[in-house]
């Protein structure tokens, strides 16, 4: 079957292995049953902004057109840099109502192993999806806060000691070292000073994830649809927001948010 869709990140289901859904125009397709089968993706040379929905020759960043990237609250400063959150002080960046709704809710600072241990911030209710989106094999809540600003402060304090990036090549090749996240949490928590210490979570539950992967690639080559319009190969697996193909071609669907494509499944 052929399915046209405007790419966005795949929806994730916290099953074992993780379930992936491709969101098509007015439908969704489960991706897991296609592992081991040949699938095709063809870029239809149209791109649509994830915010205003208008068509552009090129999108600017994060699936937004340039205007939306610089004006919409969904692309505001605190989205990428939680420590810049100001809604708790009643200070507006772009839209205070949106920012209060987004920032003034429980957040977590977490450690996740996705090709190496990294620190990150996410809304508490989103945490499982965030970890699956990153392709984490395991994760632990390090701190629980009442808003995004507090979580951002902790993340900044820890960035000096830990990476905040996913090493996607290692993650996709499954080359990460196993890490005892409980001891790593203990080590890292001890580095926090003053009132930041009070947010450390007493819960040490380690969440683990498995991904639908038949074979891990030994080499990976990231496909960019602007340069490679069409791709057709056996799907070897899915991890994070990447489709992994036989031969080592991988495509990050989230990085192609707004691209109009046709899937042959
Ligand atoms: Zn736009």
Tab-separated table of C-alpha atoms and ligand atoms in Angstrom:
chain	number	residue	atom	x	y	z
A	1	UNK	CA	0.000	0.000	0.000
A	2	UNK	CA	1.035	3.589	-0.588
A	3	UNK	CA	0.536	6.150	2.145
A	4	UNK	CA	1.193	9.852	1.752
A	5	UNK	CA	1.911	11.788	4.910
A	6	UNK	CA	3.506	14.921	6.242
A	7	UNK	CA	6.264	13.678	8.514
A	8	UNK	CA	6.258	14.345	12.222
A	9	UNK	CA	7.755	12.347	15.023
A	10	UNK	CA	6.366	8.851	15.316
A	11	UNK	CA	4.064	8.199	18.243
A	12	UNK	CA	5.487	5.710	20.736
A	13	UNK	CA	3.740	3.089	22.835
A	14	UNK	CA	5.423	1.902	26.029
A	15	UNK	CA	5.210	-1.777	25.148
A	16	UNK	CA	8.041	-4.314	25.019
A	17	UNK	CA	9.414	-3.826	22.440
A	18	UNK	CA	8.435	-0.180	22.018
A	19	UNK	CA	5.544	0.263	19.584
A	20	UNK	CA	5.800	2.845	16.803
A	21	UNK	CA	2.979	4.540	14.959
A	22	UNK	CA	3.388	6.582	11.826
A	23	UNK	CA	0.823	9.367	11.819
A	24	UNK	CA	-0.626	9.650	8.333
A	25	UNK	CA	-3.125	12.294	7.174
A	26	UNK	CA	-6.189	10.963	8.951
A	27	UNK	CA	-4.956	7.567	9.992
A	28	UNK	CA	-2.040	5.837	11.647
A	29	UNK	CA	0.090	2.886	10.660
A	30	UNK	CA	1.840	0.516	13.035
A	31	UNK	CA	5.472	0.283	11.942
A	32	UNK	CA	6.572	-2.736	13.974
A	33	UNK	CA	5.020	-5.344	11.616
A	34	UNK	CA	7.178	-3.982	8.763
A	35	UNK	CA	10.490	-4.847	10.416
A	36	UNK	CA	12.119	-7.445	8.159
A	37	UNK	CA	10.208	-6.252	5.093
A	38	UNK	CA	11.116	-3.960	2.240
A	39	UNK	CA	9.647	-0.487	2.535
A	40	UNK	CA	10.078	2.657	0.482
A	41	UNK	CA	10.046	6.370	1.283
A	42	UNK	CA	9.811	8.994	-1.447
A	43	UNK	CA	10.066	12.723	-0.800
A	44	UNK	CA	7.282	14.534	-2.662
A	45	UNK	CA	9.176	17.863	-2.748
A	46	UNK	CA	6.712	19.688	-0.539
A	47	UNK	CA	7.354	21.002	2.970
A	48	UNK	CA	4.803	22.330	5.431
A	49	UNK	CA	5.416	24.340	8.601
A	50	UNK	CA	4.499	22.405	11.769
A	51	UNK	CA	2.894	25.521	13.238
A	52	UNK	CA	1.149	27.626	10.566
A	53	UNK	CA	0.721	24.716	8.137
A	54	UNK	CA	1.720	26.810	5.136
A	55	UNK	CA	3.896	25.382	2.394
A	56	UNK	CA	7.496	26.626	2.116
A	57	UNK	CA	10.411	25.899	-0.156
A	58	UNK	CA	12.475	25.330	2.962
A	59	UNK	CA	11.673	25.100	6.634
A	60	UNK	CA	13.882	26.901	9.105
A	61	UNK	CA	14.343	24.748	12.215
A	62	UNK	CA	12.398	22.104	14.175
A	63	UNK	CA	9.862	21.821	11.358
A	64	UNK	CA	8.915	25.506	11.628
A	65	UNK	CA	9.083	28.197	8.975
A	66	UNK	CA	11.374	31.098	9.844
A	67	UNK	CA	8.553	33.348	10.974
A	68	UNK	CA	7.005	30.729	13.268
A	69	UNK	CA	10.395	29.741	14.655
A	70	UNK	CA	10.996	33.298	15.817
A	71	UNK	CA	7.468	34.174	16.949
A	72	UNK	CA	5.486	31.112	18.120
A	73	UNK	CA	5.587	30.051	21.772
A	74	UNK	CA	6.079	26.389	20.731
A	75	UNK	CA	9.547	27.458	19.568
A	76	UNK	CA	10.252	29.863	22.444
A	77	UNK	CA	13.546	30.061	24.316
A	78	UNK	CA	12.496	27.842	27.197
A	79	UNK	CA	11.609	24.952	24.883
A	80	UNK	CA	15.265	24.325	24.025
A	81	UNK	CA	16.745	25.904	27.144
A	82	UNK	CA	14.532	25.194	30.178
A	83	UNK	CA	16.727	27.390	32.393
A	84	UNK	CA	15.445	30.435	30.479
A	85	UNK	CA	11.863	29.795	31.639
A	86	UNK	CA	10.290	32.925	33.137
A	87	UNK	CA	6.575	32.106	33.419
A	88	UNK	CA	6.983	31.368	37.169
A	89	UNK	CA	7.815	35.082	37.538
A	90	UNK	CA	4.889	36.076	35.334
A	91	UNK	CA	7.293	37.225	32.619
A	92	UNK	CA	6.275	36.646	29.004
A	93	UNK	CA	8.618	35.447	26.277
A	94	UNK	CA	6.071	35.117	23.438
A	95	UNK	CA	2.701	34.129	24.910
A	96	UNK	CA	2.340	34.049	28.671
A	97	UNK	CA	-0.804	31.902	28.678
A	98	UNK	CA	0.913	29.198	26.615
A	99	UNK	CA	4.119	29.521	28.628
A	100	UNK	CA	2.342	29.240	31.982
A	101	UNK	CA	0.515	26.131	30.791
A	102	UNK	CA	3.713	24.555	29.513
A	103	UNK	CA	6.261	25.585	32.129
A	104	UNK	CA	4.219	25.586	35.340
A	105	UNK	CA	3.681	21.854	35.602
A	106	UNK	CA	5.722	19.041	37.164
A	107	UNK	CA	8.998	18.387	35.370
A	108	UNK	CA	11.726	15.811	35.836
A	109	UNK	CA	15.472	15.911	35.377
A	110	UNK	CA	16.546	12.470	34.244
A	111	UNK	CA	19.553	10.381	33.360
A	112	UNK	CA	19.142	8.225	30.279
A	113	UNK	CA	21.501	5.813	28.562
A	114	UNK	CA	21.155	6.363	24.837
A	115	UNK	CA	24.585	5.652	23.385
A	116	UNK	CA	26.068	6.968	26.645
A	117	UNK	CA	24.614	8.577	29.765
A	118	UNK	CA	23.042	11.975	29.264
A	119	UNK	CA	21.092	14.379	31.430
A	120	UNK	CA	17.844	15.945	30.263
A	121	UNK	CA	14.660	17.736	31.278
A	122	UNK	CA	11.108	16.887	30.339
A	123	UNK	CA	7.562	17.322	31.574
A	124	UNK	CA	6.836	14.581	34.111
A	125	UNK	CA	3.841	13.225	32.195
A	126	UNK	CA	5.937	12.989	29.007
A	127	UNK	CA	8.905	11.154	30.400
A	128	UNK	CA	8.357	7.678	28.939
A	129	UNK	CA	7.742	9.132	25.481
A	130	UNK	CA	10.800	11.356	25.741
A	131	UNK	CA	12.995	8.370	26.578
A	132	UNK	CA	11.564	6.257	23.762
A	133	UNK	CA	12.006	9.188	21.337
A	134	UNK	CA	15.681	9.248	22.280
A	135	UNK	CA	16.079	5.506	21.928
A	136	UNK	CA	17.190	5.171	25.548
A	137	UNK	CA	17.886	1.632	26.756
A	138	UNK	CA	17.385	2.723	30.352
A	139	UNK	CA	16.484	5.842	32.293
A	140	UNK	CA	16.009	7.061	35.855
A	141	UNK	CA	14.350	10.128	37.359
A	142	UNK	CA	17.027	12.181	39.097
A	143	UNK	CA	14.942	15.113	40.330
A	144	UNK	CA	11.293	16.085	40.428
A	145	UNK	CA	10.386	19.758	40.284
A	146	UNK	CA	7.211	21.820	40.256
A	147	UNK	CA	8.121	23.776	37.127
A	148	UNK	CA	10.427	23.921	34.112
A	149	UNK	CA	12.700	26.639	35.496
A	150	UNK	CA	13.767	24.580	38.525
A	151	UNK	CA	14.475	21.557	36.320
A	152	UNK	CA	16.508	23.777	33.991
A	153	UNK	CA	18.643	25.025	36.891
A	154	UNK	CA	19.496	21.460	37.860
A	155	UNK	CA	20.285	20.480	34.287
A	156	UNK	CA	22.635	23.424	33.897
A	157	UNK	CA	24.419	22.502	37.141
A	158	UNK	CA	24.913	18.940	35.870
A	159	UNK	CA	25.904	19.690	32.277
A	160	UNK	CA	29.447	20.348	33.476
A	161	UNK	CA	29.613	16.710	34.570
A	162	UNK	CA	27.495	14.901	31.981
A	163	UNK	CA	26.628	15.098	28.316
A	164	UNK	CA	23.251	16.474	27.283
A	165	UNK	CA	23.428	14.913	23.816
A	166	UNK	CA	22.338	11.556	22.471
A	167	UNK	CA	25.202	9.840	20.640
A	168	UNK	CA	22.937	8.556	17.905
A	169	UNK	CA	25.507	6.520	15.981
A	170	UNK	CA	26.369	4.484	19.083
A	171	UNK	CA	22.726	4.248	20.052
A	172	UNK	CA	21.768	2.835	16.636
A	173	UNK	CA	24.671	0.381	16.548
A	174	UNK	CA	23.836	-0.648	20.115
A	175	UNK	CA	27.402	0.059	21.195
A	176	UNK	CA	26.614	1.628	24.536
A	177	UNK	CA	28.155	0.442	27.767
A	178	UNK	CA	25.745	-0.819	30.393
A	179	UNK	CA	25.536	1.755	33.184
A	180	UNK	CA	24.264	1.361	36.732
A	181	UNK	CA	21.931	4.356	36.740
A	182	UNK	CA	21.188	4.113	40.465
A	183	UNK	CA	24.868	4.626	41.376
A	184	UNK	CA	25.257	7.232	38.652
A	185	UNK	CA	22.271	9.108	40.109
A	186	UNK	CA	23.860	8.940	43.556
A	187	UNK	CA	27.181	10.237	42.245
A	188	UNK	CA	25.613	13.058	40.260
A	189	UNK	CA	23.117	14.091	42.955
A	190	UNK	CA	26.025	14.636	45.345
A	191	UNK	CA	27.326	17.302	42.948
A	192	UNK	CA	24.219	19.451	43.411
A	193	UNK	CA	24.505	22.331	45.814
A	194	UNK	CA	22.170	24.270	48.091
A	195	UNK	CA	18.431	24.177	47.466
A	196	UNK	CA	18.820	22.193	44.204
A	197	UNK	CA	19.571	19.137	46.354
A	198	UNK	CA	16.030	19.263	47.753
A	199	UNK	CA	14.564	18.260	44.393
A	200	UNK	CA	16.415	14.934	44.185
A	201	UNK	CA	13.838	12.172	43.753
A	202	UNK	CA	13.723	9.502	46.471
A	203	UNK	CA	12.502	7.022	43.834
A	204	UNK	CA	15.209	4.921	42.214
A	205	UNK	CA	13.108	2.998	39.704
A	206	UNK	CA	15.095	2.212	36.550
A	207	UNK	CA	12.952	2.162	33.408
A	208	UNK	CA	14.229	-0.084	30.619
A	209	UNK	CA	13.264	-0.180	26.955
A	210	UNK	CA	13.643	-2.636	24.097
A	211	UNK	CA	13.251	-1.676	20.473
A	212	UNK	CA	11.907	-3.595	17.490
A	213	UNK	CA	15.218	-4.367	15.802
A	214	UNK	CA	16.007	-7.525	13.843
A	215	UNK	CA	19.680	-6.672	13.209
A	216	UNK	CA	21.829	-3.844	14.491
A	217	UNK	CA	23.887	-2.154	11.785
A	218	UNK	CA	27.693	-2.137	12.059
A	219	UNK	CA	27.924	1.115	10.110
A	220	UNK	CA	25.306	3.844	9.924
A	221	UNK	CA	24.767	6.517	7.335
A	222	UNK	CA	22.131	9.145	7.953
A	223	UNK	CA	19.831	9.843	5.025
A	224	UNK	CA	18.728	13.414	4.310
A	225	UNK	CA	15.705	13.563	2.007
A	226	UNK	CA	16.898	16.863	0.519
A	227	UNK	CA	19.832	14.946	-0.943
A	228	UNK	CA	18.370	11.456	-1.309
A	229	UNK	CA	14.851	11.791	-2.609
A	230	UNK	CA	14.000	8.137	-2.482
A	231	UNK	CA	14.944	5.223	-0.305
A	232	UNK	CA	13.858	1.623	-0.616
A	233	UNK	CA	15.305	-1.227	1.436
A	234	UNK	CA	14.505	-3.841	4.049
A	235	UNK	CA	13.613	-2.209	7.345
A	236	UNK	CA	15.887	-3.729	9.993
A	237	UNK	CA	14.422	-1.923	12.940
A	238	UNK	CA	13.300	1.236	14.685
A	239	UNK	CA	14.956	2.976	17.621
A	240	UNK	CA	14.409	6.482	18.896
A	241	UNK	CA	12.959	8.351	15.928
A	242	UNK	CA	15.146	6.475	13.427
A	243	UNK	CA	14.198	3.880	10.865
A	244	UNK	CA	17.175	1.545	10.363
A	245	UNK	CA	17.589	-0.098	6.950
A	246	UNK	CA	19.577	-3.031	5.667
A	247	UNK	CA	23.007	-1.800	4.642
A	248	UNK	CA	23.143	0.815	7.408
A	249	UNK	CA	21.082	3.654	5.947
A	250	UNK	CA	19.133	5.334	8.758
A	251	UNK	CA	16.606	8.135	8.640
A	252	UNK	CA	15.559	10.355	11.522
A	253	UNK	CA	11.885	10.976	10.813
A	254	UNK	CA	11.586	13.698	13.422
A	255	UNK	CA	14.379	15.659	11.752
A	256	UNK	CA	12.203	15.654	8.617
A	257	UNK	CA	9.150	17.134	10.333
A	258	UNK	CA	6.997	18.866	7.729
A	259	UNK	CA	8.333	16.925	4.728
A	260	UNK	CA	5.620	15.456	2.560
A	261	UNK	CA	6.465	11.849	1.667
A	262	UNK	CA	4.913	8.723	0.232
A	263	UNK	CA	5.566	5.445	2.014
A	264	UNK	CA	5.306	2.140	0.151
A	265	UNK	CA	4.541	-0.473	2.733
B	1	LIG	ZN1	4.979	28.694	9.971
